CSV table of C-alpha atoms in Angstrom, one decimal:
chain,number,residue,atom,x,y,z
A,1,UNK,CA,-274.3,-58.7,-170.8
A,2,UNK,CA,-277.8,-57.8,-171.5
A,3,UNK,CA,-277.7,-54.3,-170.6
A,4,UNK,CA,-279.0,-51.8,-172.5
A,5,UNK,CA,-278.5,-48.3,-170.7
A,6,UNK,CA,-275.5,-47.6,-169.2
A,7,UNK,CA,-274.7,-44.6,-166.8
A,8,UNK,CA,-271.0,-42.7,-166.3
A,9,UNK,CA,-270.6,-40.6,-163.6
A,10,UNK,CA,-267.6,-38.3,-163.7
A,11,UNK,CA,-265.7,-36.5,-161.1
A,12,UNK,CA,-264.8,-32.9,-161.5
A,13,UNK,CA,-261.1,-33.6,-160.6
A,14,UNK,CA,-261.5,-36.0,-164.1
A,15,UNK,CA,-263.3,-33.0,-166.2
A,16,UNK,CA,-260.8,-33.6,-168.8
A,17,UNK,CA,-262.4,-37.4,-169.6
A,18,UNK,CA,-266.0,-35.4,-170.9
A,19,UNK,CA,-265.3,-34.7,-174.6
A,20,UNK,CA,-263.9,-37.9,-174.7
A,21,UNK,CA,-267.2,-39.8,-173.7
A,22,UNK,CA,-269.3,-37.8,-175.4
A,23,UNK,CA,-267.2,-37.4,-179.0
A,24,UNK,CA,-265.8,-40.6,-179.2
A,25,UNK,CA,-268.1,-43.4,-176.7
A,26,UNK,CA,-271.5,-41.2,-178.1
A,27,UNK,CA,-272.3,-41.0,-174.3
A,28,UNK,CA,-274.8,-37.7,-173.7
A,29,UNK,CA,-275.3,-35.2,-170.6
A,30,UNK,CA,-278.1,-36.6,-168.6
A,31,UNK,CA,-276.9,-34.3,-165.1
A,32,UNK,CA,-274.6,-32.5,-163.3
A,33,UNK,CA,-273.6,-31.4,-159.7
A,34,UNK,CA,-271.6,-29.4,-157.6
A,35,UNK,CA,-269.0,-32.3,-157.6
A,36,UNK,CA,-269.9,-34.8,-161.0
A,37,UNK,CA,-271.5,-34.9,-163.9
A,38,UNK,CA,-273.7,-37.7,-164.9
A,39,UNK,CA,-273.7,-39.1,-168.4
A,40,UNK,CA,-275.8,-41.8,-170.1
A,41,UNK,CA,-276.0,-43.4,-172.9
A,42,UNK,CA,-279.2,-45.9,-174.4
A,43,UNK,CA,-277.4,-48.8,-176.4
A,44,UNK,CA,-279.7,-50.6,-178.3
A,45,UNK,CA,-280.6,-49.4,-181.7
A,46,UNK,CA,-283.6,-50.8,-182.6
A,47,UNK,CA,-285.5,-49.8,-179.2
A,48,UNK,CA,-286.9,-46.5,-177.6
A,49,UNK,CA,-284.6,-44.6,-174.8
A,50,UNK,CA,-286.4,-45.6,-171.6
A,51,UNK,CA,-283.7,-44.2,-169.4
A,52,UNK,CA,-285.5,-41.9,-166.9
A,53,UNK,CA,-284.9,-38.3,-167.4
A,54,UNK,CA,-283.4,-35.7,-165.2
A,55,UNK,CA,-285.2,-34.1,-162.4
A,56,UNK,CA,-288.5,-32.7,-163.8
A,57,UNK,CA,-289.6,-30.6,-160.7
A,58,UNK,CA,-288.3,-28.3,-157.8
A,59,UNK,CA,-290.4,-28.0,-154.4
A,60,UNK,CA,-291.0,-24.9,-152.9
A,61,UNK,CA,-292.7,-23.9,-149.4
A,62,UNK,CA,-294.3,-20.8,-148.0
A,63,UNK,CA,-294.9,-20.3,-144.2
A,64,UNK,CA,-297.9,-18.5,-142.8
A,65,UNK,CA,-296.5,-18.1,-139.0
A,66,UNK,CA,-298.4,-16.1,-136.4
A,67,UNK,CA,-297.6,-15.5,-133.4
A,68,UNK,CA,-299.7,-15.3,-129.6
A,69,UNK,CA,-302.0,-12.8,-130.9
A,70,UNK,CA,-302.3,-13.9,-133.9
A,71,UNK,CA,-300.3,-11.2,-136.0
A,72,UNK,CA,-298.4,-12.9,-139.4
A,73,UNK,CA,-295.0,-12.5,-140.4
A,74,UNK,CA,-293.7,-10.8,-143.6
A,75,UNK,CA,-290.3,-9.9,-144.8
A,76,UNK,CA,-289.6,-7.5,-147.8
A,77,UNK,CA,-286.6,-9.5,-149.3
A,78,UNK,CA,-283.1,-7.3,-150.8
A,79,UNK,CA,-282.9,-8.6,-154.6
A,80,UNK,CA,-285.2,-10.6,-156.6
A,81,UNK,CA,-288.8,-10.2,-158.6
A,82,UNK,CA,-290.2,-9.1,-154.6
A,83,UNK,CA,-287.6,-6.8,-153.9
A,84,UNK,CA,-288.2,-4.9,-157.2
A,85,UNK,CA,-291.6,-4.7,-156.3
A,86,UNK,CA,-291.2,-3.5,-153.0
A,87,UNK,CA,-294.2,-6.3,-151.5
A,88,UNK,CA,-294.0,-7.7,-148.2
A,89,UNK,CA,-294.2,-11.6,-148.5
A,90,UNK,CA,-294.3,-14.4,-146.3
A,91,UNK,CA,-290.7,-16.3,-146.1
A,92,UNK,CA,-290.1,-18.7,-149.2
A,93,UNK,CA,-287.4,-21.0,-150.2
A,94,UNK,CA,-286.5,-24.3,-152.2
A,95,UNK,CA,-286.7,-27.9,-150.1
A,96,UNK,CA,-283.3,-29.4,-149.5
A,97,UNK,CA,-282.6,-32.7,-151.0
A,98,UNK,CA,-283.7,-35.1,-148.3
A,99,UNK,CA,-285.4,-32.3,-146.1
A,100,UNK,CA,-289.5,-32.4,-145.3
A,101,UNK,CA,-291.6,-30.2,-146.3
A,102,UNK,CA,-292.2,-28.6,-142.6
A,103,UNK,CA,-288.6,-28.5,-141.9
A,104,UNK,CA,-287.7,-26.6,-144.9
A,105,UNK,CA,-290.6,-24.0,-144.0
A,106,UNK,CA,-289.1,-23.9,-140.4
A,107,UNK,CA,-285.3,-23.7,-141.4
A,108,UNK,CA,-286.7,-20.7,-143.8
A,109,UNK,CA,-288.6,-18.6,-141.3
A,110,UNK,CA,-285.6,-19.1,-138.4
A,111,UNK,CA,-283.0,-17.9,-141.8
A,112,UNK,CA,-284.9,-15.4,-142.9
A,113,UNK,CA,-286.2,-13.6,-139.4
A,114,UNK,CA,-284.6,-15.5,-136.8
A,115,UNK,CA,-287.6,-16.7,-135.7
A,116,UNK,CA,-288.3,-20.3,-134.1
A,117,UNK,CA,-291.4,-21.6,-134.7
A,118,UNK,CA,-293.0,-24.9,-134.9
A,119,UNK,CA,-295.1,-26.9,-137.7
A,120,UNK,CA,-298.9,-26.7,-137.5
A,121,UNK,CA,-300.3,-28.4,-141.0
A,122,UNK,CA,-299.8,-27.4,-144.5
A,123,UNK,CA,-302.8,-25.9,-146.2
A,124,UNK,CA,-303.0,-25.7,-150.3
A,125,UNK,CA,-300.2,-25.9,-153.3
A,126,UNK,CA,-299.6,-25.2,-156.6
A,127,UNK,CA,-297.6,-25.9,-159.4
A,128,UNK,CA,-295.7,-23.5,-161.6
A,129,UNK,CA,-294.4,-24.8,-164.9
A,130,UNK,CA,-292.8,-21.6,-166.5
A,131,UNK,CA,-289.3,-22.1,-164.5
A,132,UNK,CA,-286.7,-19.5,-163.1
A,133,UNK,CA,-283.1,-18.6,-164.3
A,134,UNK,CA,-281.5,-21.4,-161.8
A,135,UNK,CA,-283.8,-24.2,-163.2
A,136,UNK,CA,-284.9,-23.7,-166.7
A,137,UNK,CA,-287.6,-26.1,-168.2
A,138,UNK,CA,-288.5,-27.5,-164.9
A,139,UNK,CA,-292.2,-27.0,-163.0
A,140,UNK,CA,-292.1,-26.3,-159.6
A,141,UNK,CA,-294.3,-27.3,-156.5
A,142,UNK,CA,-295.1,-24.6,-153.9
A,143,UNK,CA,-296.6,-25.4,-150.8
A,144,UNK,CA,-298.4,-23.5,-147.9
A,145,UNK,CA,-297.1,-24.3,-144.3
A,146,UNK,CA,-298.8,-23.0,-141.2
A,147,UNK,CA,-296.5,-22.2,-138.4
A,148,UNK,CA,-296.4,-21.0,-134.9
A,149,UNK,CA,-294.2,-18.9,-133.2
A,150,UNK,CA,-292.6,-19.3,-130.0
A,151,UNK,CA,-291.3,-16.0,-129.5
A,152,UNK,CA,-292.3,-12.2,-131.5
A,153,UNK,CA,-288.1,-11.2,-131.5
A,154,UNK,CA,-286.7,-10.9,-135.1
A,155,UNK,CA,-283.4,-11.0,-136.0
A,156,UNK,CA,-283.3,-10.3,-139.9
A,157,UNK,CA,-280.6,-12.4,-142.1
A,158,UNK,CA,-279.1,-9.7,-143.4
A,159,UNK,CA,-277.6,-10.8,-146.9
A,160,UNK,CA,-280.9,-11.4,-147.9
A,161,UNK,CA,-283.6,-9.8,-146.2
A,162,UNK,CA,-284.0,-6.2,-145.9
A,163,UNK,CA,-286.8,-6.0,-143.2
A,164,UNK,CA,-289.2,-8.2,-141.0
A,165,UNK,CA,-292.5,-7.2,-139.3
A,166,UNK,CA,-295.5,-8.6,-137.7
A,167,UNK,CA,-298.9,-7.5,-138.9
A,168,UNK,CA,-302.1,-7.7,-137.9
A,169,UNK,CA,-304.4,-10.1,-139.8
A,170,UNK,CA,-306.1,-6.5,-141.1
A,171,UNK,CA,-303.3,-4.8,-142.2
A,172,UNK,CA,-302.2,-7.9,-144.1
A,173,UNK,CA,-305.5,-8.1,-145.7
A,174,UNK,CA,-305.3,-4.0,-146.5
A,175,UNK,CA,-302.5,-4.4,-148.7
A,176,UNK,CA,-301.8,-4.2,-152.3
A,177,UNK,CA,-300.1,-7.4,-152.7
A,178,UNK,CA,-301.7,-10.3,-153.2
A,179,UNK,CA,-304.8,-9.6,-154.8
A,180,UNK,CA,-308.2,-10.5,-154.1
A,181,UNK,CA,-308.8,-13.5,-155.5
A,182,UNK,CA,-305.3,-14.3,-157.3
A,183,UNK,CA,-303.8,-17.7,-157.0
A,184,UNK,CA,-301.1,-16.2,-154.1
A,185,UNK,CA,-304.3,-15.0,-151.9
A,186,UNK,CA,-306.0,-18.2,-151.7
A,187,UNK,CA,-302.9,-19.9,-150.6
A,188,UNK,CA,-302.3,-17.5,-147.9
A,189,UNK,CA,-306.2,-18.2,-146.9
A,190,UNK,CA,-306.4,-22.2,-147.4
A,191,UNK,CA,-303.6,-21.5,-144.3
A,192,UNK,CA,-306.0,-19.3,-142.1
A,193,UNK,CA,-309.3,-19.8,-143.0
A,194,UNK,CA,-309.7,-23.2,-144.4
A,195,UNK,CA,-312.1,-25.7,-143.6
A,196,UNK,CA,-309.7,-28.5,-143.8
A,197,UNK,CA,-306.0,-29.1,-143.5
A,198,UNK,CA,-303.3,-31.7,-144.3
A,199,UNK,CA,-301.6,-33.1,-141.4
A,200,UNK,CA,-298.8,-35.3,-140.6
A,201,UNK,CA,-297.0,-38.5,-139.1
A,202,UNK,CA,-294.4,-41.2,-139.2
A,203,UNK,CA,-295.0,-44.4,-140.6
A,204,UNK,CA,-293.1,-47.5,-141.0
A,205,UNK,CA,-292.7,-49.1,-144.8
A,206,UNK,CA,-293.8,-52.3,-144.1
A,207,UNK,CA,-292.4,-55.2,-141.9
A,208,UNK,CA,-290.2,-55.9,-145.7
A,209,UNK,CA,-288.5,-52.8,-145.4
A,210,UNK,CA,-286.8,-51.0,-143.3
A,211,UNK,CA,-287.3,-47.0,-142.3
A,212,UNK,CA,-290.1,-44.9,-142.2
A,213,UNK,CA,-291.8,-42.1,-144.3
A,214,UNK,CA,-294.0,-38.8,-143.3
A,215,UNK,CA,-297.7,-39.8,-144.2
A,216,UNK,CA,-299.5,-36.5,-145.1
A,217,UNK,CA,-303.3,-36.6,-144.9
A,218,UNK,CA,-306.2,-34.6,-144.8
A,219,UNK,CA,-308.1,-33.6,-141.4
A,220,UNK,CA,-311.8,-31.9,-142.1
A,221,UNK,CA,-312.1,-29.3,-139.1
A,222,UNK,CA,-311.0,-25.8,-139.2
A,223,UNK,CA,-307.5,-24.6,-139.4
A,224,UNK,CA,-307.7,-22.2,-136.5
């Protein structure tokens, strides 16, 4: 048929079929999730596997959110690397599978604090490529979102936050955590005091295709 990869996705309910794709059709684990796992398998001999790999990268998203006069948001979390170092942070979390990045950092702040707030622009990211426990050999992309409140009443989630506070812009810049200077600080800062921002808008694909897509682009005047 002049194929030369050929994919098998298998149902948990049919778990059972596995070891026989893999032992005796020489099939190999390519993914898995909640429901199925993928398998694939490269059929030509003579030729080099270009099947695409598994997902390679996880995105993440930080929100700087102030409120009216112009306090930030931090939340110490219950378990984790922050929680056993007892820092206040500003609310984090993984993007959803077919969620943008200023909805994630909005669905974060109003899980974490209770807080609704609304998308300004994102400032800087960075990439991590050392992994975590749920996603082992995989980088990571973290970006910055600048939000705005629309109302100073917190309502902590309390399975994974153990408490939520506004600061001042001072007392955020008095403490320990981050450090001058470190990789954490200048993200925080490309969200306040940067001299250029990304923003962002709906386009349209192209008269050939249907939908649209969030164009983020870059907008040289000052973030506050």
């Amino acid at each position: 048929m002049g194929k030369k990869g050929v994919w098998l996705q298998i149902g948990i309910g049919s778990a059972d079929l596995i070891p026989i794709a893999t032992s005796e059709f020489g099939f190999e684990f390519h993914h898995a999730e909640r429901g199925h796992v993928m398998l694939a398998k490269w059929l030509p001999k003579d030729l080099p596997n270009t099947l695409p790999g598994n997902a390679s990268h996880t995105v993440g998203v930080g929100a700087v959110v102030t409120d009216s006069s112009g306090r930030v948001l931090l939340v110490k979390e219950k378990s984790g690397p922050a929680a056993r170092m007892n820092i206040w942070k500003l609310p984090t979390g993984l993007v959803d599978a077919g969620e943008e990045l200023s909805d994630a950092a909005l669905r974060e702040v109003r899980e974490e604090t209770g807080i609704v707030a609304k998308f300004d622009f994102l400032g800087g990211f960075t990439m991590n490529h050392v992994g975590n426990p749920a996603h082992p050999h995989k980088s990571n992309m973290f970006f910055i979102v600048k939000c705005s409140a629309s109302s100073s009443d917190i309502s902590i989630q309390e399975s994974e936050i153990a408490e939520a506070r506004w600061f001042t812009r001072e007392e955020w810049a008095a403490m320990p955590f981050p450090e001058k200077g470190c990789i954490w600080h200048a993200l925080n800062q490309s969200a306040l005091e940067g001299k250029a921002r990304l923003d962002m808008r709906q386009l349209p694909l192209g008269s050939s295709r249907p939908g649209h897509r969030m164009f983020y682009y870059p907008v040289p005047t000052p973030a506050l």
